[in-house]
XYZ file of C-alpha atoms in Angstrom:
579
model
C 133.858 39.359 103.046
C 133.024 35.887 101.758
C 132.836 35.536 98.011
C 129.465 34.886 96.392
C 128.743 31.243 95.666
C 127.347 29.861 92.431
C 124.043 29.448 94.278
C 124.093 33.127 95.307
C 124.815 34.162 91.756
C 122.072 31.940 90.340
C 119.481 33.424 92.686
C 120.638 36.963 91.921
C 120.089 36.336 88.208
C 116.576 35.038 88.940
C 115.773 38.203 90.887
C 117.072 40.302 88.000
C 114.658 38.413 85.740
C 111.724 39.344 87.983
C 111.296 35.939 89.627
C 109.817 36.324 93.102
C 109.420 32.699 94.189
C 110.626 29.144 93.603
C 108.325 26.158 94.193
C 109.816 22.967 95.566
C 110.732 20.705 98.480
C 113.850 21.627 100.424
C 116.710 19.275 101.106
C 119.846 17.485 100.011
C 121.485 18.875 96.865
C 119.183 21.897 96.866
C 120.308 23.156 100.261
C 122.791 25.749 98.905
C 120.082 27.160 96.622
C 117.528 27.345 99.433
C 120.038 29.032 101.741
C 120.843 31.599 99.053
C 117.113 32.368 98.824
C 116.969 32.810 102.593
C 119.654 35.499 102.358
C 118.302 37.279 99.272
C 115.563 39.928 99.512
C 112.776 39.854 96.943
C 112.516 36.097 96.441
C 110.958 33.324 98.518
C 110.858 29.558 98.671
C 107.322 28.156 98.398
C 107.282 24.803 100.121
C 105.004 22.223 98.490
C 104.464 18.605 99.471
C 105.426 17.096 96.132
C 107.702 18.519 93.460
C 105.088 17.585 90.854
C 102.762 20.079 92.517
C 105.538 22.672 92.471
C 105.857 22.295 88.709
C 102.071 22.593 88.294
C 102.047 25.718 90.457
C 104.841 27.268 88.387
C 102.969 26.348 85.210
C 99.828 28.133 86.404
C 101.729 31.233 87.484
C 103.558 31.443 84.157
C 100.441 30.711 82.115
C 98.391 33.413 83.835
C 101.037 36.137 84.049
C 103.202 35.448 80.998
C 106.229 35.898 83.257
C 108.953 33.382 84.062
C 108.096 31.022 86.910
C 110.521 28.642 88.602
C 110.384 25.259 90.310
C 113.106 22.979 91.624
C 113.747 19.385 92.624
C 116.619 17.848 94.526
C 118.734 15.022 93.098
C 117.169 11.737 92.055
C 113.532 11.344 93.139
C 113.237 15.054 93.893
C 113.668 16.061 90.286
C 111.965 13.035 88.738
C 108.805 14.133 90.549
C 108.888 17.306 88.452
C 108.224 15.497 85.197
C 104.412 15.466 85.160
C 104.049 19.157 85.906
C 106.765 20.088 83.419
C 105.073 18.146 80.641
C 101.919 20.098 81.421
C 103.781 23.427 81.400
C 105.702 22.705 78.209
C 102.706 21.540 76.194
C 100.751 24.572 77.377
C 103.576 26.921 76.386
C 104.076 28.301 79.897
C 107.527 29.912 80.428
C 108.887 27.807 83.283
C 112.473 27.277 84.443
C 113.120 24.055 86.362
C 116.266 23.493 88.412
C 117.017 19.770 88.516
C 119.653 19.460 91.188
C 122.103 16.584 90.744
C 124.385 14.328 92.795
C 127.981 15.515 93.533
C 129.843 16.094 90.283
C 132.611 13.631 91.121
C 130.079 10.825 91.640
C 128.259 11.138 88.332
C 128.526 7.893 86.387
C 129.387 5.731 89.397
C 125.933 4.453 90.317
C 125.921 6.736 93.335
C 122.974 7.003 95.749
C 119.957 8.614 93.990
C 121.823 8.898 90.696
C 119.647 9.506 87.661
C 120.313 11.144 84.306
C 118.307 14.387 84.444
C 120.008 15.698 81.315
C 118.239 12.847 79.461
C 115.059 12.686 81.507
C 113.799 16.189 80.776
C 114.610 16.472 77.081
C 111.114 15.498 75.932
C 109.316 17.966 78.227
C 111.491 21.015 77.615
C 112.788 23.207 74.833
C 116.160 23.672 76.523
C 117.905 21.209 78.852
C 121.555 21.708 79.762
C 123.956 20.802 82.540
C 125.987 23.358 84.462
C 129.257 21.617 85.284
C 131.614 24.532 86.071
C 131.222 27.908 87.841
C 132.355 29.617 84.638
C 128.977 28.778 83.027
C 127.144 30.984 85.531
C 125.462 33.442 84.987
C 125.563 32.969 81.211
C 123.847 29.570 80.914
C 121.044 30.395 83.390
C 120.326 33.551 81.399
C 120.198 31.562 78.176
C 117.802 29.077 79.778
C 115.527 31.847 81.038
C 115.437 33.628 77.705
C 114.704 30.365 75.896
C 111.714 29.753 78.192
C 110.448 33.298 77.700
C 111.004 33.286 73.953
C 109.809 29.785 73.178
C 106.871 29.709 75.545
C 107.785 26.475 77.273
C 110.105 24.811 79.760
C 113.850 25.200 80.245
C 115.684 22.814 82.561
C 119.035 23.403 84.230
C 120.856 20.436 85.761
C 123.304 21.458 88.505
C 125.272 19.233 90.888
C 124.657 20.257 94.479
C 128.344 20.608 95.301
C 128.830 22.979 92.371
C 126.246 25.320 93.877
C 128.477 25.545 96.986
C 131.544 26.646 95.031
C 132.717 30.236 94.678
C 131.455 32.147 91.675
C 134.196 32.986 89.187
C 132.375 35.277 86.762
C 130.937 38.724 87.412
C 127.169 38.618 87.665
C 126.548 41.975 86.042
C 123.082 42.797 84.800
C 121.108 41.802 81.761
C 117.601 42.560 80.542
C 115.296 39.831 79.331
C 113.076 40.129 76.295
C 109.586 39.194 77.423
C 107.497 40.688 74.613
C 107.610 38.636 71.448
C 107.299 39.913 67.909
C 103.941 39.399 66.243
C 103.942 37.211 63.151
C 102.680 39.219 60.159
C 101.394 36.950 57.367
C 102.870 37.176 53.850
C 100.698 39.110 51.410
C 100.362 36.116 49.107
C 98.872 34.021 51.923
C 96.499 36.815 52.914
C 95.260 37.038 49.317
C 94.842 33.259 49.139
C 92.802 33.313 52.349
C 90.597 36.121 51.023
C 90.019 34.252 47.775
C 89.011 31.094 49.667
C 86.596 33.050 51.861
C 85.058 34.822 48.893
C 84.632 31.596 46.862
C 82.930 29.681 49.644
C 79.160 29.913 49.844
C 79.163 28.979 53.557
C 81.941 29.391 56.124
C 82.469 28.209 59.704
C 85.107 29.652 62.036
C 86.639 27.319 64.617
C 88.724 29.120 67.226
C 91.379 28.132 69.741
C 93.454 29.943 72.339
C 95.283 31.763 69.553
C 92.342 34.185 69.247
C 93.012 35.557 72.750
C 93.785 39.063 71.484
C 91.551 39.001 68.424
C 87.972 38.800 69.698
C 86.834 41.906 67.809
C 88.444 40.761 64.564
C 86.868 37.303 64.794
C 83.438 38.845 65.344
C 83.939 41.191 62.389
C 84.922 38.355 60.066
C 82.008 36.220 61.265
C 79.637 39.072 60.493
C 81.222 39.676 57.107
C 80.805 36.069 55.922
C 77.825 35.109 58.123
C 79.825 32.332 59.779
C 78.860 30.312 62.829
C 81.700 30.398 65.372
C 82.723 27.289 67.286
C 85.607 26.800 69.654
C 87.923 24.322 71.288
C 88.100 23.987 75.078
C 91.071 26.350 75.292
C 89.394 28.799 72.938
C 86.174 29.035 74.974
C 87.293 31.750 77.377
C 88.480 34.003 74.541
C 85.686 33.788 71.991
C 82.389 32.656 73.497
C 81.501 35.868 75.335
C 79.759 38.711 73.438
C 79.434 36.362 70.483
C 76.126 36.386 68.551
C 77.464 33.653 66.240
C 78.297 31.064 68.925
C 77.469 27.419 68.120
C 79.342 25.763 70.981
C 82.319 23.504 71.302
C 83.635 20.505 69.405
C 85.665 17.557 70.591
C 85.043 14.876 73.185
C 83.624 17.433 75.621
C 81.689 19.333 72.974
C 78.078 20.399 72.786
C 75.646 22.218 70.524
C 75.873 22.649 66.755
C 79.632 23.117 66.457
C 80.277 19.645 65.035
C 77.618 19.975 62.361
C 78.729 23.512 61.479
C 82.305 22.357 60.913
C 81.196 19.398 58.817
C 78.589 21.111 56.654
C 80.311 24.378 55.753
C 81.859 24.838 52.315
C 84.939 26.176 54.105
C 86.199 25.573 57.633
C 88.589 28.230 58.969
C 90.803 27.107 61.862
C 91.932 30.180 63.797
C 94.709 29.834 66.377
C 93.969 26.223 67.200
C 96.024 23.051 67.045
C 92.901 20.966 67.641
C 94.135 17.371 67.889
C 90.925 15.378 67.355
C 90.904 14.947 63.594
C 87.836 12.715 63.874
C 85.831 15.874 64.514
C 87.227 17.685 61.449
C 86.010 17.272 57.843
C 89.594 16.561 56.641
C 88.977 18.659 53.516
C 87.943 22.203 52.448
C 89.874 23.685 55.382
C 92.147 26.680 55.859
C 94.262 27.356 58.927
C 95.847 30.440 60.497
C 98.533 29.994 63.157
C 101.508 31.969 64.466
C 103.516 28.713 64.512
C 104.087 27.528 60.947
C 105.023 24.038 62.137
C 101.401 23.435 63.144
C 99.935 24.195 59.751
C 98.372 21.122 58.175
C 99.443 18.626 60.791
C 95.841 17.800 61.793
C 94.096 17.997 58.426
C 94.924 18.646 54.766
C 94.691 22.361 53.949
C 93.495 24.336 50.982
C 95.314 27.369 52.392
C 97.756 27.691 55.251
C 98.555 31.111 56.704
C 101.557 31.743 58.917
C 100.598 34.706 61.052
C 99.157 36.002 64.282
C 95.359 35.665 64.149
C 94.704 39.340 64.862
C 97.264 40.560 62.328
C 95.959 38.129 59.729
C 92.317 39.090 60.135
C 93.093 42.804 60.072
C 94.967 42.240 56.810
C 92.345 40.058 55.162
C 89.135 41.844 56.174
C 89.447 44.639 53.575
C 89.681 41.939 50.896
C 86.660 39.923 52.036
C 83.307 40.518 50.365
C 80.208 40.971 52.470
C 78.030 37.884 52.006
C 74.297 38.456 51.744
C 72.934 34.970 52.412
C 72.923 34.167 56.127
C 70.778 31.066 55.804
C 73.542 28.693 56.888
C 74.347 30.777 59.966
C 70.707 31.033 60.972
C 70.205 27.278 60.481
C 73.185 26.571 62.727
C 71.983 28.998 65.399
C 68.594 27.260 65.425
C 70.246 23.827 65.480
C 72.490 24.945 68.336
C 69.545 26.137 70.388
C 67.573 22.939 69.691
C 70.555 20.794 70.639
C 70.878 22.543 73.984
C 67.177 22.638 74.742
C 66.799 18.881 74.234
C 69.138 18.138 77.125
C 68.765 21.110 79.425
C 65.601 19.939 81.194
C 67.309 16.831 82.501
C 69.716 19.042 84.394
C 67.525 21.929 85.488
C 64.018 20.616 86.130
C 63.642 20.065 89.866
C 67.376 19.439 90.033
C 67.557 21.376 93.285
C 65.533 18.605 94.938
C 67.219 15.510 93.521
C 69.761 13.270 95.170
C 72.444 12.219 94.542
C 73.352 15.809 93.721
C 73.833 16.502 90.032
C 77.384 17.800 89.475
C 76.016 20.018 86.703
C 73.856 21.787 89.284
C 76.891 22.433 91.477
C 78.837 23.914 88.562
C 75.845 26.035 87.554
C 75.484 27.502 91.053
C 79.234 28.059 91.279
C 79.097 29.976 88.017
C 76.391 32.210 89.536
C 78.305 32.926 92.717
C 81.919 33.224 91.572
C 83.559 36.595 91.025
C 83.504 38.242 87.625
C 87.311 37.996 87.444
C 87.667 34.604 89.144
C 90.374 32.164 88.113
C 89.063 28.588 87.835
C 91.535 25.712 87.854
C 89.995 22.495 86.582
C 90.881 18.872 87.184
C 91.164 16.547 84.210
C 88.150 14.301 83.751
C 84.499 15.158 84.286
C 85.418 18.490 85.910
C 86.598 19.515 82.435
C 83.085 18.820 81.175
C 81.346 20.780 83.909
C 83.693 23.742 83.477
C 83.338 23.696 79.694
C 79.552 23.638 79.857
C 78.783 25.730 82.922
C 81.482 28.314 83.625
C 80.435 31.402 81.702
C 83.314 33.392 80.176
C 83.170 37.185 80.152
C 86.616 38.286 78.998
C 87.892 38.672 82.575
C 87.555 35.199 84.040
C 90.250 32.625 83.405
C 89.828 28.863 83.182
C 93.002 26.777 83.132
C 93.678 23.096 83.332
C 95.832 20.351 81.909
C 93.959 20.690 78.629
C 96.830 19.497 76.406
C 98.691 17.025 78.619
C 95.551 15.713 80.302
C 97.042 14.663 83.606
C 95.050 14.147 86.773
C 95.622 16.087 89.996
C 96.436 19.425 88.389
C 93.632 21.630 89.752
C 94.740 22.200 93.341
C 98.470 22.808 92.629
C 97.486 25.016 89.680
C 95.364 26.967 92.151
C 98.364 27.396 94.464
C 100.368 29.062 91.699
C 97.392 31.126 90.545
C 96.694 32.431 94.044
C 100.310 33.369 94.703
C 100.426 35.176 91.361
C 97.181 37.041 92.142
C 96.775 37.285 95.947
C 93.701 39.559 95.736
C 91.881 37.560 93.082
C 89.356 34.806 93.736
C 90.829 31.417 92.802
C 88.540 28.367 92.657
C 89.848 24.832 92.296
C 87.241 22.609 90.630
C 88.656 19.328 91.888
C 87.547 15.773 91.316
C 87.954 13.358 94.183
C 90.307 11.237 92.053
C 92.533 14.204 91.287
C 92.513 15.595 94.812
C 93.349 12.190 96.284
C 96.345 11.835 93.978
C 98.078 14.929 95.385
C 96.170 15.152 98.652
C 99.191 16.550 100.465
C 98.743 19.861 98.702
C 95.906 20.619 101.092
C 98.752 21.064 103.575
C 100.474 23.451 101.163
C 97.339 25.587 100.974
C 97.083 25.653 104.761
C 100.795 26.263 105.334
C 100.759 29.417 103.231
C 97.198 30.332 104.270
C 96.200 30.732 100.636
C 92.555 31.817 100.136
C 91.959 29.104 97.546
C 88.389 27.836 97.430
C 88.291 24.097 96.701
C 85.013 22.840 95.262
C 85.235 19.064 95.325
C 83.041 17.031 92.968
C 83.063 13.867 95.049
C 81.431 11.025 93.103
C 83.654 8.209 94.425
C 84.343 7.298 90.822
C 86.735 7.897 87.951
C 83.914 9.229 85.812
C 85.817 9.920 82.619
C 87.417 6.476 82.701
C 83.979 4.951 83.163
C 82.773 6.852 80.099
C 85.774 5.645 78.077
C 84.924 2.061 78.961
C 81.298 2.525 77.986
C 82.282 3.985 74.626
C 84.345 0.870 73.981
C 81.435 -1.378 74.922
C 83.101 -2.476 78.132
C 81.406 -2.701 81.511
C 83.005 -0.252 83.878
C 85.448 -1.997 86.184
C 87.576 -0.643 89.037
C 86.297 2.877 88.361
C 84.264 3.174 91.572
C 85.600 3.152 95.108
C 84.448 3.609 98.669
C 83.307 7.083 99.617
C 85.693 9.363 101.495
C 84.822 12.307 103.733
C 87.256 14.844 102.324
C 85.739 17.612 104.421
C 86.923 15.786 107.529
C 90.394 15.410 106.021
C 90.510 19.125 105.178
C 89.374 20.038 108.676
C 92.096 17.818 110.075
C 94.585 19.818 107.998
C 93.210 23.071 109.432
C 91.105 24.117 106.438
C 87.455 25.116 107.078
C 85.325 22.596 105.215
C 81.710 21.614 104.647
C 80.309 18.310 103.414
C 77.193 18.651 101.268
C 74.879 15.702 100.622
C 71.580 17.474 99.881
C 71.018 19.761 96.869
C 69.302 22.340 99.049
C 72.620 22.910 100.850
C 74.673 23.611 97.721
C 74.111 27.337 97.237
C 74.582 28.264 100.899
C 77.721 26.133 101.249
C 79.328 27.588 98.134
C 78.376 31.166 99.024
C 79.795 30.807 102.543
C 83.053 29.318 101.260
C 83.535 31.990 98.604
C 82.896 34.772 101.121
C 85.202 33.365 103.789
C 88.721 34.815 104.140
C 91.454 32.228 103.770
C 91.119 28.712 102.355
C 87.907 26.688 102.291
C 86.763 23.336 100.937
C 83.246 22.313 99.942
C 82.950 18.524 99.615
C 79.877 17.897 97.448
C 78.738 14.284 97.170
C 77.614 14.011 93.549
C 75.971 11.455 91.290
C 78.586 9.020 89.922
C 76.359 8.241 86.935
C 76.298 11.797 85.596
C 78.302 11.692 82.378
C 78.436 13.474 79.079
C 77.965 12.410 75.481
C 80.200 13.912 72.784
C 78.380 15.932 70.106
C 79.103 13.202 67.573
C 79.707 9.515 68.139
C 80.198 6.706 65.667
C 77.871 3.775 65.136
C 80.433 1.552 66.809
C 80.525 3.805 69.846
C 76.741 3.855 70.000
C 76.794 0.074 69.947
C 79.282 0.201 72.783
C 77.030 2.401 74.862
C 74.079 0.114 74.244
C 76.035 -2.991 75.143
C 77.483 -1.517 78.305
C 74.973 0.533 80.235
C 73.134 3.038 78.109
C 70.799 4.084 80.892
C 73.589 5.775 82.852
C 74.823 7.859 79.935
C 73.211 11.250 79.864
C 73.222 13.982 77.248
C 75.262 16.473 79.246
C 74.026 19.693 80.750
C 74.766 23.036 79.206
C 74.046 25.605 81.907
C 73.569 29.185 80.811
C 74.648 28.396 77.286
C 71.069 27.563 76.387
C 70.132 31.099 77.460
C 72.917 32.468 75.266
C 71.723 30.346 72.334
C 68.153 31.578 72.772
C 69.307 35.193 72.917
C 71.349 34.725 69.731
C 68.241 33.559 67.909
C 66.940 37.088 68.369
C 69.737 38.257 66.071
C 68.139 36.430 63.128
C 66.468 39.053 60.945
C 62.712 38.727 60.622
C 61.169 38.789 57.122
């Protein structure tokens, strides 16, 4: 019987770790790995059209499941294509293992065909990057890499020459368990007391929440009720805190809306919960406390009165018994009224007779999609204006998921993210909210969807423009230039790839087209031709930015729709006690 190769052993270790698929493009130095997959039950090769898409798909799978996901690239260009998706995965904290196959070991350093330096290339987008140069390092080093990804919540990269994968294994594979459940950070008692003292001293408090509140919804609501605090959120915090929230005042940041900005600025104390919010221009830069499970993040965005190293849920459960019940809810009620007013002033522009207006308002499309999508749908969102429409129109309920390249901010992520999401959850509805700029960038992944017959529903916001770039230019007082391009019939392209597709140019067709696509088995694409001048204003802009808008083209800048959030704001007003 032939001895197991290093490739065989590597794949066996992946199977032991619960990995069921590897995303990549076959060929060259990866051939031994791919052949080992062919001969190993319980694991498959998922062929994509670009390794970048494979890394995005792995990132989505890992982000949604919390389990290790794997992608691979062959030597040279094959593994350099991985970089964009790995940056996205690493910044998001998704446990991903990337195999960067290398040229033959004896040729390294000679300027050989396709030679790169992957051991240098991936250092900045990974927490662990090592080269396997001898069979004796397997299975130990792969297991270290996997555990580092699982423990650190980010990317590990293994560099392996293709000829080494062919060689006989020298070490026994054995078995080993992987630790996938991490310890919860319990805050020191002194920090809990300091947080309680700050909360009790402050006359008014605002809570601003990020993704770190994912398992602490009840505790956040209890604290908000105890101190009568308006609750705002970042984009990544929206899905975890906005639902069942009578204290909601919207979102801050460049995509923000409602009263969140004012609430964070005007409160005596701002409490940052589980967020590493990067836009310090939207923070007061004083009278702030922060709670985070990662102590290295404390105070790096704004000076702190109190920093607390701890899991948000553990921290709030510890501090709540020490927090006095406030009696004056005037600040909260003012912010709830302000939030409702802020939404009502812009909502008419996006709802009144919008079903009859052309070009189609993208906000209308997102609003209808929100109505029709499943209660546990997974939405993957392209960077750019699709982020805005998802943030303002997709209604969270504690079961839906909304993922995107929210920290790395790269284009073209939505469709490959959807591939990974659908493979992770075959029975769940997955909707890719794609912009035409993003879809065009990795257009080949339509073929990936068709090849694997994935039931991904692609809703294309086709405005023939780079809308977010146009907005950036307007903010800077620049006329938009090279942001618009000739229209493309993406429905025809999808049909040519074998994907059922519909092109929508009239608003009256939107609901039927979306409903038909969502109900259809297998993949579907709805190509909606939308208004290129539909943009969004941040909740707060500087005088210089306002001047920029005026100088450029103020008439095309709109306030930004808000979908069902105005209904939520109105319902929350009913929570204000009557005299």
